[in-house]
Tab-separated table of C-alpha atoms and ligand atoms in Angstrom:
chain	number	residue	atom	x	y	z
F	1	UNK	CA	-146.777	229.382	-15.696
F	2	UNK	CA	-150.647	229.140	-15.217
F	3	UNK	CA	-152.628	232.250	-13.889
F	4	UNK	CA	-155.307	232.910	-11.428
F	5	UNK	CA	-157.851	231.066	-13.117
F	6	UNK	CA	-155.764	227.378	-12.658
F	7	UNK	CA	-155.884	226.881	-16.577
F	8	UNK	CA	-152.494	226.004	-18.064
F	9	UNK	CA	-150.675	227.696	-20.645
F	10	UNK	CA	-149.588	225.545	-24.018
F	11	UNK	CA	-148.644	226.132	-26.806
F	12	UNK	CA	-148.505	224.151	-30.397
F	13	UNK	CA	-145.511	223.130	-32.277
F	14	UNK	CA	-146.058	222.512	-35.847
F	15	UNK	CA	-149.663	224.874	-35.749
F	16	UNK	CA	-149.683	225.631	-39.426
F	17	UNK	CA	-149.889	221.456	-40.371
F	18	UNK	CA	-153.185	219.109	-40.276
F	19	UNK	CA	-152.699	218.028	-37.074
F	20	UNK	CA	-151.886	221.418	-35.923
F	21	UNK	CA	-154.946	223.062	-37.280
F	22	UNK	CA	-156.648	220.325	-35.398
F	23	UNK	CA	-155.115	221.457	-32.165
F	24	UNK	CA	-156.115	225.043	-32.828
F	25	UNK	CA	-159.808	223.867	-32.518
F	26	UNK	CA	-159.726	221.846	-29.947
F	27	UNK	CA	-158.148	224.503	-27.728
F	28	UNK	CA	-160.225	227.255	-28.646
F	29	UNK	CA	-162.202	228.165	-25.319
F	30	UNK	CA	-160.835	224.645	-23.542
F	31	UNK	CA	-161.498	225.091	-19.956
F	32	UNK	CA	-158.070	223.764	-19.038
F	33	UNK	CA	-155.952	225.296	-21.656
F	34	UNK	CA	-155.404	228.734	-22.834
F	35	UNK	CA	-153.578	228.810	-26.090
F	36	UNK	CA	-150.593	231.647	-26.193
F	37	UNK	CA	-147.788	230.124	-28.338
F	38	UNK	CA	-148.076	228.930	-32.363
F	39	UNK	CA	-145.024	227.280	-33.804
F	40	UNK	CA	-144.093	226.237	-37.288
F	41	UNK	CA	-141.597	225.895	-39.818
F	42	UNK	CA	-139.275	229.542	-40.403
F	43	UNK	CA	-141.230	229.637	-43.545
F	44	UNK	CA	-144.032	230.364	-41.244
F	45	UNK	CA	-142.472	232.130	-38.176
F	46	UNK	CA	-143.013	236.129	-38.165
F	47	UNK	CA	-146.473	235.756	-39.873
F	48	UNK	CA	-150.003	235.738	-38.176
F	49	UNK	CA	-151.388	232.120	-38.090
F	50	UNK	CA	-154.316	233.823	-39.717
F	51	UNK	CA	-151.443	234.493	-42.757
F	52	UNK	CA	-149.782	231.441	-42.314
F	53	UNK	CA	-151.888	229.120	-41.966
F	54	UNK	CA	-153.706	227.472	-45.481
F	55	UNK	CA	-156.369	226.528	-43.141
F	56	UNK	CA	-158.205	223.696	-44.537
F	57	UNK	CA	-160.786	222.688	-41.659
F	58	UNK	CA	-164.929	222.755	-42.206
F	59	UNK	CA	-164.706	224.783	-38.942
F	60	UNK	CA	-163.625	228.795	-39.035
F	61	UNK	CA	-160.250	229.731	-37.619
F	62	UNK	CA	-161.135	230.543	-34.012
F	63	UNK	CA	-160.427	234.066	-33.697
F	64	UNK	CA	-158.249	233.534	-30.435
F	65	UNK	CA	-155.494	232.180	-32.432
F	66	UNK	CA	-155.488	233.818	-35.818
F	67	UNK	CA	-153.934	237.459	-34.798
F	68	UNK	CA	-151.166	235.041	-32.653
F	69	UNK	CA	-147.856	235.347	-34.350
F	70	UNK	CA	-146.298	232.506	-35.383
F	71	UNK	CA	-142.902	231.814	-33.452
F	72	UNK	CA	-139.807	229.562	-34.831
F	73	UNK	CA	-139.538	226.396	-32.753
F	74	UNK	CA	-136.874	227.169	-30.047
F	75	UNK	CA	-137.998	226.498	-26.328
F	76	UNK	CA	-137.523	229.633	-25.538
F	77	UNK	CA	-140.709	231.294	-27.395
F	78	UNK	CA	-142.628	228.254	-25.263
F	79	UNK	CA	-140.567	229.010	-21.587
F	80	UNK	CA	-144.272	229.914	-20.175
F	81	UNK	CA	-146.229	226.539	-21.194
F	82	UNK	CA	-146.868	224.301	-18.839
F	83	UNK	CA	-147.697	221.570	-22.040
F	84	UNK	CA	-146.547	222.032	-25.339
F	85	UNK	CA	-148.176	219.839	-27.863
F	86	UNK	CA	-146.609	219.196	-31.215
F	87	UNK	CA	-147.895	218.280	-35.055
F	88	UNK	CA	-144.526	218.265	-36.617
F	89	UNK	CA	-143.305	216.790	-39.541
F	90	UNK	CA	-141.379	213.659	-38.103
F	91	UNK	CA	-138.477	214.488	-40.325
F	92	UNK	CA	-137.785	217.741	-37.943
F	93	UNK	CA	-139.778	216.590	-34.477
F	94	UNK	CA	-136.816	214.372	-33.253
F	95	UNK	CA	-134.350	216.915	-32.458
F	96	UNK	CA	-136.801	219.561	-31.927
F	97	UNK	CA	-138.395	217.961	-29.107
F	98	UNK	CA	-135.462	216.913	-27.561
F	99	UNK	CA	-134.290	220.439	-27.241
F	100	UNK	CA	-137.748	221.028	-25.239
F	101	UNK	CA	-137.264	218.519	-22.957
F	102	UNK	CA	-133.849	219.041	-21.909
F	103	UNK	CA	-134.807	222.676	-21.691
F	104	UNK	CA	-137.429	221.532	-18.958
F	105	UNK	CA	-140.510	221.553	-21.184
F	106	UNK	CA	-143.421	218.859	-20.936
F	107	UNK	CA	-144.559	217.736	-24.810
F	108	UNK	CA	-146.969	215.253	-26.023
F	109	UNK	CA	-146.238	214.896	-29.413
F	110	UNK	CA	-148.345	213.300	-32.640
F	111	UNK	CA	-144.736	212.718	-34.211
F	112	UNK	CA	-143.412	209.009	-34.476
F	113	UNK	CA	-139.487	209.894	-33.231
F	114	UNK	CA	-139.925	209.032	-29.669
F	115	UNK	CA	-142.904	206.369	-29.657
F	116	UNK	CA	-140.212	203.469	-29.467
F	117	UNK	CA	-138.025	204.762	-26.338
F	118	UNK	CA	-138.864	201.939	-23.559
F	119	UNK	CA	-139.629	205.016	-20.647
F	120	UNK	CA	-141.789	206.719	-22.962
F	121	UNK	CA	-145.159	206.585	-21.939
F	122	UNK	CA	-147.469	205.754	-25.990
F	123	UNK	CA	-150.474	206.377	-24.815
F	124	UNK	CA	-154.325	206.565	-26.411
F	125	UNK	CA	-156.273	208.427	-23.600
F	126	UNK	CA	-159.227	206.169	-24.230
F	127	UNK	CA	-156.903	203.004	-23.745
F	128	UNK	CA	-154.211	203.381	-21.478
F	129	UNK	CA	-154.056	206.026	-19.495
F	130	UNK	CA	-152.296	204.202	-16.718
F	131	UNK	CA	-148.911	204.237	-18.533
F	132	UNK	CA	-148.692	208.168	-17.712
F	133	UNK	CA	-148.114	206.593	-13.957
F	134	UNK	CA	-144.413	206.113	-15.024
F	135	UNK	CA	-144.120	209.902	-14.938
F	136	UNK	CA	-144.804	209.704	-11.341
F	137	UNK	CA	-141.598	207.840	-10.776
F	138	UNK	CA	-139.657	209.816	-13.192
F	139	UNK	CA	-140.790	212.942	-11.265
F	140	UNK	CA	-139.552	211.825	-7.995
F	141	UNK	CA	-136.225	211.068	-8.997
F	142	UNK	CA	-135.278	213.604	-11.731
F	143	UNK	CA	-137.347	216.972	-10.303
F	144	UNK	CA	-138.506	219.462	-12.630
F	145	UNK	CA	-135.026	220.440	-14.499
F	146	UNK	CA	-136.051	218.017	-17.743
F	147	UNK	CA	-139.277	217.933	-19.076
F	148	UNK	CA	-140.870	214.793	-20.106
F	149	UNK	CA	-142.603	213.639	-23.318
F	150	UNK	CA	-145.994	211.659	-23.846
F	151	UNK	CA	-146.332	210.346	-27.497
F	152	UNK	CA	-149.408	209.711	-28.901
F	153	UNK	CA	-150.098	206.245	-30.904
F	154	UNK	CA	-150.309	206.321	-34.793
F	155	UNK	CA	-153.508	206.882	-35.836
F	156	UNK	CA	-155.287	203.528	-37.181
F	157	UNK	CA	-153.366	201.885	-33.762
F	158	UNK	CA	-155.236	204.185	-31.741
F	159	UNK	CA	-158.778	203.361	-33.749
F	160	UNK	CA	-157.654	199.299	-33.398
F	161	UNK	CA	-157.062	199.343	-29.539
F	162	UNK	CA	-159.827	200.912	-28.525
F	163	UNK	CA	-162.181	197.996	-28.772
F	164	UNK	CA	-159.055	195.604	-27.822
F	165	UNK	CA	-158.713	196.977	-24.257
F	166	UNK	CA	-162.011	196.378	-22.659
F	167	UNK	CA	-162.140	192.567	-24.974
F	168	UNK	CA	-158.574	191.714	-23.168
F	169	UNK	CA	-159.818	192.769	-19.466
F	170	UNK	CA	-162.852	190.901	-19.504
F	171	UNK	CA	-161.884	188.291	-21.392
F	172	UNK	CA	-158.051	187.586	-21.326
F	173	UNK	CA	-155.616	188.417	-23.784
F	174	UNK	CA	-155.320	187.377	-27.749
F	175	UNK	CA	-153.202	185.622	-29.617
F	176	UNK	CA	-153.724	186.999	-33.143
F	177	UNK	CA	-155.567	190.097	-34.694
F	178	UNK	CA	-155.579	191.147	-38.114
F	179	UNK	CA	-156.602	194.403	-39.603
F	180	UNK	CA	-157.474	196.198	-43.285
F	181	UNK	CA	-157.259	199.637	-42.776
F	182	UNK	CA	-159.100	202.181	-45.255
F	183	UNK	CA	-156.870	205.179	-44.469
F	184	UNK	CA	-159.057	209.140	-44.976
F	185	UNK	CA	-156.198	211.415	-46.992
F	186	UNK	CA	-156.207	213.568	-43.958
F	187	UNK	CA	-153.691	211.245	-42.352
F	188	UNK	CA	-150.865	212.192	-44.863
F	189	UNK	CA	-150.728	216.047	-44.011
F	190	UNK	CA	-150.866	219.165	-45.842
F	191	UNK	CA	-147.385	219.454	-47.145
F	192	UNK	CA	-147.665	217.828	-49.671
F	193	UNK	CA	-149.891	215.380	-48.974
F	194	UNK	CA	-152.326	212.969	-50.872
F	195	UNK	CA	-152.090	214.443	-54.621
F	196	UNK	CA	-156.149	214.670	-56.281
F	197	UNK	CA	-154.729	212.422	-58.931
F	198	UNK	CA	-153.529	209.650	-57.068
F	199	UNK	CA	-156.764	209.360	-54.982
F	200	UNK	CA	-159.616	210.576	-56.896
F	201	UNK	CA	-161.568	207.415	-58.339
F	202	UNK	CA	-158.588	205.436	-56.635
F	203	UNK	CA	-157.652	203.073	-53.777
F	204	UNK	CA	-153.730	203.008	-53.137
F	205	UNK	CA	-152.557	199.942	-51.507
F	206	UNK	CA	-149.499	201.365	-49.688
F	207	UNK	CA	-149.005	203.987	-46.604
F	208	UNK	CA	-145.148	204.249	-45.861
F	209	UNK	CA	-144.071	202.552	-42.955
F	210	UNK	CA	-147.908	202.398	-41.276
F	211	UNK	CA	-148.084	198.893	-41.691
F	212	UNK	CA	-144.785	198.051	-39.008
F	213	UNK	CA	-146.096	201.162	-36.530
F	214	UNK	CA	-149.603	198.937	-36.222
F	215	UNK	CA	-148.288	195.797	-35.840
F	216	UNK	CA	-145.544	197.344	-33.291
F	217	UNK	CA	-147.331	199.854	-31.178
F	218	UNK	CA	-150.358	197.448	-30.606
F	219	UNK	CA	-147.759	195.565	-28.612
F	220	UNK	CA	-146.523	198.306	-26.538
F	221	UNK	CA	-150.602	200.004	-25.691
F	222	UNK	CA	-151.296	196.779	-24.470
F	223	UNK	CA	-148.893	196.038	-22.091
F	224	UNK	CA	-147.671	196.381	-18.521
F	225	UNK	CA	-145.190	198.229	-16.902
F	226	UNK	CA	-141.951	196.177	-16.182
F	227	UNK	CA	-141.488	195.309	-11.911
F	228	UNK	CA	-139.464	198.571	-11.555
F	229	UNK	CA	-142.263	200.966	-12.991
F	230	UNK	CA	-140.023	202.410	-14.847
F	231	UNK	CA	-140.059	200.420	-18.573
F	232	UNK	CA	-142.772	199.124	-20.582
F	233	UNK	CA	-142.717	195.517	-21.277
F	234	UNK	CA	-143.440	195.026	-24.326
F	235	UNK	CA	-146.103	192.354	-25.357
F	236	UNK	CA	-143.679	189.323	-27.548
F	237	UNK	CA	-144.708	187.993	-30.650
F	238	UNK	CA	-145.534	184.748	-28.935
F	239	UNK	CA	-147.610	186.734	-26.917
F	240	UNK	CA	-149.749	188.489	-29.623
F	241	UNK	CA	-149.337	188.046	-33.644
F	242	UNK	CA	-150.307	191.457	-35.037
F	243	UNK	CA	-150.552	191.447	-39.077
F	244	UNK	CA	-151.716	194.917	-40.525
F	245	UNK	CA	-152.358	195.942	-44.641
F	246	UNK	CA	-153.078	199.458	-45.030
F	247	UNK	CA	-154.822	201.229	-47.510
F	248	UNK	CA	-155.386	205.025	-48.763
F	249	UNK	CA	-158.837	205.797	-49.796
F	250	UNK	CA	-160.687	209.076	-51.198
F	251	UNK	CA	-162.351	210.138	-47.802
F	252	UNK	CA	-161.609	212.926	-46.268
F	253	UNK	CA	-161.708	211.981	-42.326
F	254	UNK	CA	-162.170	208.706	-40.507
F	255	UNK	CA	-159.736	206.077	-40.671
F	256	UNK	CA	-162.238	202.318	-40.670
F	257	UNK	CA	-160.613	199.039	-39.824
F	258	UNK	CA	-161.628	195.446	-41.227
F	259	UNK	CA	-160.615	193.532	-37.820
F	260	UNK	CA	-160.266	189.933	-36.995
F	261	UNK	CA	-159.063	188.589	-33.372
F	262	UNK	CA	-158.529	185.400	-31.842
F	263	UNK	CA	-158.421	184.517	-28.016
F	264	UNK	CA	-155.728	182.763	-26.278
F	265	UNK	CA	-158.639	181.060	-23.927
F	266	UNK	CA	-159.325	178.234	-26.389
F	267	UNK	CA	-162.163	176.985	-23.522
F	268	UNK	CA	-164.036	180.417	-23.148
F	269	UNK	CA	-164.276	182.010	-25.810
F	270	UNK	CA	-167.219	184.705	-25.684
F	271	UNK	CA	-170.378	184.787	-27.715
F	272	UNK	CA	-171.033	187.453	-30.025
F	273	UNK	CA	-173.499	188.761	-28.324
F	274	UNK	CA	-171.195	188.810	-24.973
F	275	UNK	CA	-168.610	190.736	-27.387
F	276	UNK	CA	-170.747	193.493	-27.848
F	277	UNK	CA	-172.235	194.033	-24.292
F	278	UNK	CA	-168.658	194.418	-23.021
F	279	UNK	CA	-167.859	196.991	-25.997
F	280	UNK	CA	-171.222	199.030	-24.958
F	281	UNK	CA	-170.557	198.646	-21.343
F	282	UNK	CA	-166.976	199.944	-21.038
F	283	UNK	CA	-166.336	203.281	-20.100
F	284	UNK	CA	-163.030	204.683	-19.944
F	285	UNK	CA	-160.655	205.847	-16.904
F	286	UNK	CA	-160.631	209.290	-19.042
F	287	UNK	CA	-164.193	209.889	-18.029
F	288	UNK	CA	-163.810	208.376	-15.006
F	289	UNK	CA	-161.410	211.108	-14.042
F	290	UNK	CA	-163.822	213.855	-14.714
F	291	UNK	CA	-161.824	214.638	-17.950
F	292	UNK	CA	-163.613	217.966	-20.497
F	293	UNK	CA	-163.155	216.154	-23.619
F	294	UNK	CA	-163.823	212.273	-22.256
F	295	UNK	CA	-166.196	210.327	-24.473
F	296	UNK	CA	-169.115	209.642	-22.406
F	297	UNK	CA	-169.722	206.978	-24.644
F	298	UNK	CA	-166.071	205.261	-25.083
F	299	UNK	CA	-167.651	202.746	-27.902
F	300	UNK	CA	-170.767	202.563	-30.009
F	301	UNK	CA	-171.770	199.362	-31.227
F	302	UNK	CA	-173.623	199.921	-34.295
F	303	UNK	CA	-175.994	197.073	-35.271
F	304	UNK	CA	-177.352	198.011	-38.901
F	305	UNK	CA	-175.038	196.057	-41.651
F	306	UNK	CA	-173.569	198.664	-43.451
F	307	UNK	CA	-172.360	200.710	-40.763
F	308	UNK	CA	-170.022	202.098	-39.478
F	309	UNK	CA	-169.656	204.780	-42.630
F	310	UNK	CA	-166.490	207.603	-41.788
F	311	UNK	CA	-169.362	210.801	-42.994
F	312	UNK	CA	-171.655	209.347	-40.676
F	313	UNK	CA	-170.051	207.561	-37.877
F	314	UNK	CA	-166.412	209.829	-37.103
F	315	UNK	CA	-168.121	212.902	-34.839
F	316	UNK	CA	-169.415	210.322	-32.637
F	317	UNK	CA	-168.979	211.709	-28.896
F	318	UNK	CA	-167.353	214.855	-30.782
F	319	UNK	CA	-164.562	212.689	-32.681
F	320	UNK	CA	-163.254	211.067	-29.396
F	321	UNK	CA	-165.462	208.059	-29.395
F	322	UNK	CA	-164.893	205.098	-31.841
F	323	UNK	CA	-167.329	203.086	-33.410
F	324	UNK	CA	-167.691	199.146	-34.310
F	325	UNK	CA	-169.930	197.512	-36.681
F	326	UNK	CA	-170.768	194.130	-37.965
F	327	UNK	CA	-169.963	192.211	-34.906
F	328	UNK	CA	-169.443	188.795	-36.079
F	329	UNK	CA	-168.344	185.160	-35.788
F	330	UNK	CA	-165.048	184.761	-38.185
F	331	UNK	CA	-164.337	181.195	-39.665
F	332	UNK	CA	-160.483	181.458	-39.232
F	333	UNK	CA	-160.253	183.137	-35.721
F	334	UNK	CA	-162.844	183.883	-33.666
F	335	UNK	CA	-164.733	187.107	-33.996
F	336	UNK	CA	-164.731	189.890	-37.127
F	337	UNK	CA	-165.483	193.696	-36.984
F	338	UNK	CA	-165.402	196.545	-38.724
F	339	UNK	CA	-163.581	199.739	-36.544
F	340	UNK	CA	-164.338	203.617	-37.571
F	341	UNK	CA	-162.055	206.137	-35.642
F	342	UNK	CA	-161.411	209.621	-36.521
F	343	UNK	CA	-158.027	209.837	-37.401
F	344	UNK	CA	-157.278	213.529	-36.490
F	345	UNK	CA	-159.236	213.909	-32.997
F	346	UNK	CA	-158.881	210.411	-31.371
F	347	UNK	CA	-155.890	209.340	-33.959
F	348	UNK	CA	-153.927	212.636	-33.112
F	349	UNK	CA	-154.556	215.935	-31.753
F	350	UNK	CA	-157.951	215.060	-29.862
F	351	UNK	CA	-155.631	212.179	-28.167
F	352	UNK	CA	-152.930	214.531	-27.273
F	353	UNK	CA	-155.550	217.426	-25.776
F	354	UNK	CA	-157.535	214.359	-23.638
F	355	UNK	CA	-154.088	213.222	-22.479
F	356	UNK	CA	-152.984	216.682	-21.617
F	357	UNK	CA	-156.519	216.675	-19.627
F	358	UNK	CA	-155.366	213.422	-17.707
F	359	UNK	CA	-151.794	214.987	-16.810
F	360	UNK	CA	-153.787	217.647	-15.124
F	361	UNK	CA	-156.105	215.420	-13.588
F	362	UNK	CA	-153.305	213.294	-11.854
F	363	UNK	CA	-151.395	216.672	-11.400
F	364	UNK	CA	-148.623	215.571	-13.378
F	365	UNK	CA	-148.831	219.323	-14.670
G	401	NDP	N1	-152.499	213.700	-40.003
G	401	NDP	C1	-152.777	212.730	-39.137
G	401	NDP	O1	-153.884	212.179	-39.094
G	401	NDP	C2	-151.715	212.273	-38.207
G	401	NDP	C3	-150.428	212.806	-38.194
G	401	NDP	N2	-149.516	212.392	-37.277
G	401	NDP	C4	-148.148	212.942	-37.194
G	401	NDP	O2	-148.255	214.302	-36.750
G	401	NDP	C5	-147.226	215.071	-37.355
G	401	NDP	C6	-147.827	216.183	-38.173
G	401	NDP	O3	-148.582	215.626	-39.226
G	401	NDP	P1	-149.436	216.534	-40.201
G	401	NDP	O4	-150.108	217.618	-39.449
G	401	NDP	O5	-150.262	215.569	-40.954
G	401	NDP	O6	-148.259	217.194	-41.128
G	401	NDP	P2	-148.296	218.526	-42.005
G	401	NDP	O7	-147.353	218.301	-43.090
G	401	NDP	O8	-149.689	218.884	-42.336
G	401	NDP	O9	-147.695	219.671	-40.984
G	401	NDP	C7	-146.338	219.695	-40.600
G	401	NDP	C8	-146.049	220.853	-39.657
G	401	NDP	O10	-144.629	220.850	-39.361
G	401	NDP	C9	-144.102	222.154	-39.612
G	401	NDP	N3	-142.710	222.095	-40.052
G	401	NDP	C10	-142.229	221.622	-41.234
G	401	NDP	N4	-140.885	221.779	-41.290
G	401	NDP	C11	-140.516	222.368	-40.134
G	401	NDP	C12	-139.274	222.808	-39.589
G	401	NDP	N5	-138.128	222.676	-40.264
G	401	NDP	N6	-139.251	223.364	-38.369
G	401	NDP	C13	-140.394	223.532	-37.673
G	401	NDP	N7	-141.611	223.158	-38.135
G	401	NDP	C14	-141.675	222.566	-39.340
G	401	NDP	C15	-144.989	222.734	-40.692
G	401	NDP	O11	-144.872	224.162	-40.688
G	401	NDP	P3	-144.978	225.040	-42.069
G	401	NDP	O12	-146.443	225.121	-42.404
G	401	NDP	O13	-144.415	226.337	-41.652
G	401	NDP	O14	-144.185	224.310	-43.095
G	401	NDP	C16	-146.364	222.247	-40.229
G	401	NDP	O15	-146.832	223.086	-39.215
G	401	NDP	C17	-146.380	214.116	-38.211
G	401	NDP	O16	-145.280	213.713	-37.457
G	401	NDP	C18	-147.355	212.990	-38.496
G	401	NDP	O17	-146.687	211.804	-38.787
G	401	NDP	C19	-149.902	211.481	-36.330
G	401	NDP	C20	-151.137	210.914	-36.314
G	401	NDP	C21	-152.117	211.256	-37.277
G	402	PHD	N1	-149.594	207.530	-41.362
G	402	PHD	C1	-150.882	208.012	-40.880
G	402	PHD	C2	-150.733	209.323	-40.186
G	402	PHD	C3	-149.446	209.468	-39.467
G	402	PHD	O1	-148.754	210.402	-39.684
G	402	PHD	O2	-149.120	208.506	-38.630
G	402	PHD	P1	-147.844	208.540	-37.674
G	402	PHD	O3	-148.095	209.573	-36.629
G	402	PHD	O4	-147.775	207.202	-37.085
G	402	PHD	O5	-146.628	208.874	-38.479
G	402	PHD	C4	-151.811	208.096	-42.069
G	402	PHD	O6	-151.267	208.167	-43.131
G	402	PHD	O7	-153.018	208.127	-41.973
């Protein structure tokens, strides 16, 4: 496992994919993380990642990973990582994963397959960090011979919490939130992805299935662990009303959110002005910690009205901070926003490197 310099070996499942690529970046000269092990699809496997690899980010291929050759997806290419993290296509990261774990690997995972499980810790590193505590227990009783798996939240949930969690600590929890999302085309991967004709000069009204992973992983984010510490109790709908519509639109990356929330407290509701001073004052337990990739900045209220834009606003705090505009009073509930998060740092692979950070950081690896 890790070497004399106390940085830990991982490796990337999926490498070749948008999220993947994204990982590739993000651990290129890490000071936690040395990058040894690419995996991908057989298609892929025997070819450099340089080959492989259509690489399709702004950024150059960091050299450190494009001679690596590309391995098939079988634990026992990964045997040395101490994290794995994996960008594969949902349709093959159930089973895949699963083989990892039970072969004693630790994943966190951008794929959907084991968000749902009620011991598996869904975690946005800017949000919740605290739900990684119920690997503590897990640790204790079941040793080292399985792994364990952190998944990270769908990407507009993890833009829509943000904001949420320091709102519901200082002023109690809400009873309904609605969101629009306007959804960049990097969300829907490389293979095949968003086709130019369907987007160019276009606005689709329909993202497969994001619309139920919103309105259900909101509800799990926000909630506590159950007495034992070793379930997640999931909020009820009488507890929160979540309603999402989603939306594809011709941008490339940065996934913005039309937002509007409602308090349970029907006697203190905040001001707008005490909205955003708790939204510029919160700074989260990931920086706390000490944590590389932390956002000093967790949120930036923007105050000019036609802000936040996604080719302005995403790189905030290097694509891990999320920003929120046009702070408002709302007729029908009680305050309106407008959320920009960049869907593949803090909506995927930035998430899983900052929670990988954390893990080490509370030495769960
Ligand atoms: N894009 C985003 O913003 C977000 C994506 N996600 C999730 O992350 C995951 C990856 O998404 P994304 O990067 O967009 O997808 P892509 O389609 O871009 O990449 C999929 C990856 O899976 C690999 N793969 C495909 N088939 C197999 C197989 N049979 N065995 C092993 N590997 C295989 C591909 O390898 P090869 O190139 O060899 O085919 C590729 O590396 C998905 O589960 C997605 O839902 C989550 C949050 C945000
Ligand atoms: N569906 C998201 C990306 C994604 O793959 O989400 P999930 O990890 O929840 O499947 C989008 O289209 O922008």
């Amino acid at each position: 496992m890790s070497g004399s310099t106390n940085k830990k070996i991982v490796g990337v499942l999926g490498a070749t994919g948008s999220v993947g690529q994204r990982f590739i970046l993000l651990l290129s000269n890490h000071p936690d993380f040395d990058l040894k092990v690419l995996g991908a699809s057989p298609r892929s496997a025997g070819k450099k990642y340089i080959d492989a690899a259509n690489w399709k980010q702004t950024d150059l291929l960091p050299s450190n990973a494009a001679d690596i050759v590309v391995v098939e997806c079988k634990p026992e290419h990964f045997a040395d990582c101490d994290v794995v993290f994996s960008g594969l296509d949902a349709d093959y990261a159930g089973s895949i994963e699963q083989d990892f774990i039970n072969n004693g690997l630790n994943i966190v995972s951008n794929a959907k397959n084991h968000r749902r499980l009620p011991d598996v810790p869904l975690v946005v590193p800017i949000v919740n960090p605290d739900h990684l505590d119920i690997l503590k227990n897990r640790k204790a009783t079941q040793g080292k011979k399985k792994g364990f798996i952190v998944c990270i939240s769908n990407c507009s949930t993890a833009g829509l919490v943000a904001p949420l969690k320091p709102l519901v600590e200082k002023f109690g929890p809400l009873d309904i939130l609605t969101t629009t999302t306007l959804q960049a085309i990097s969300g829907a991967g490389f293979s095949p992805g968003v086709p130019g004709i369907d987007i160019l000069d276009n606005i689709v009204p329909y993202i497969g299935g994001e619309e139920d992973k919103i309105e259900w992983e909101t509800k799990k984010i926000l909630c506590p662990l159950n007495a034992n510490k070793n379930e997640f109790d999931l909020l009820t709908n009488d507890e929160l009303k979540v309603s999402a519509q989603c939306n594809r639109v011709p941008v490339s990356d940065g996934h913005t959110e039309c937002v509007a929330l409602r308090f349970k407290d029907r006697k203190n509701v905040p001001s707008v002005e005490q909205v955003k001073n708790c939204l510029k004052e919160y700074v989260c337990d990931a920086y706390k910690l000490g944590c590389h990739s932390a956002p000093k900045q967790t949120i930036h209220v923007l105050e000019q009205n036609d802000r936040p834009q996604p080719r302005l606003d995403r790189n905030r705090d290097n694509g891990y901070g999320v920003s929120v505009g046009r702070v408002r009073e709302d007729p029908v509930l009680d305050f309106k926003m407008v959320i920009l998060s960049h869907n593949t740092i803090i909506g995927a692979a930035g998430s899983g490197v900052l929670i990988a950070e954390i893990l080490k950081a509370k030495g769960l690896i």
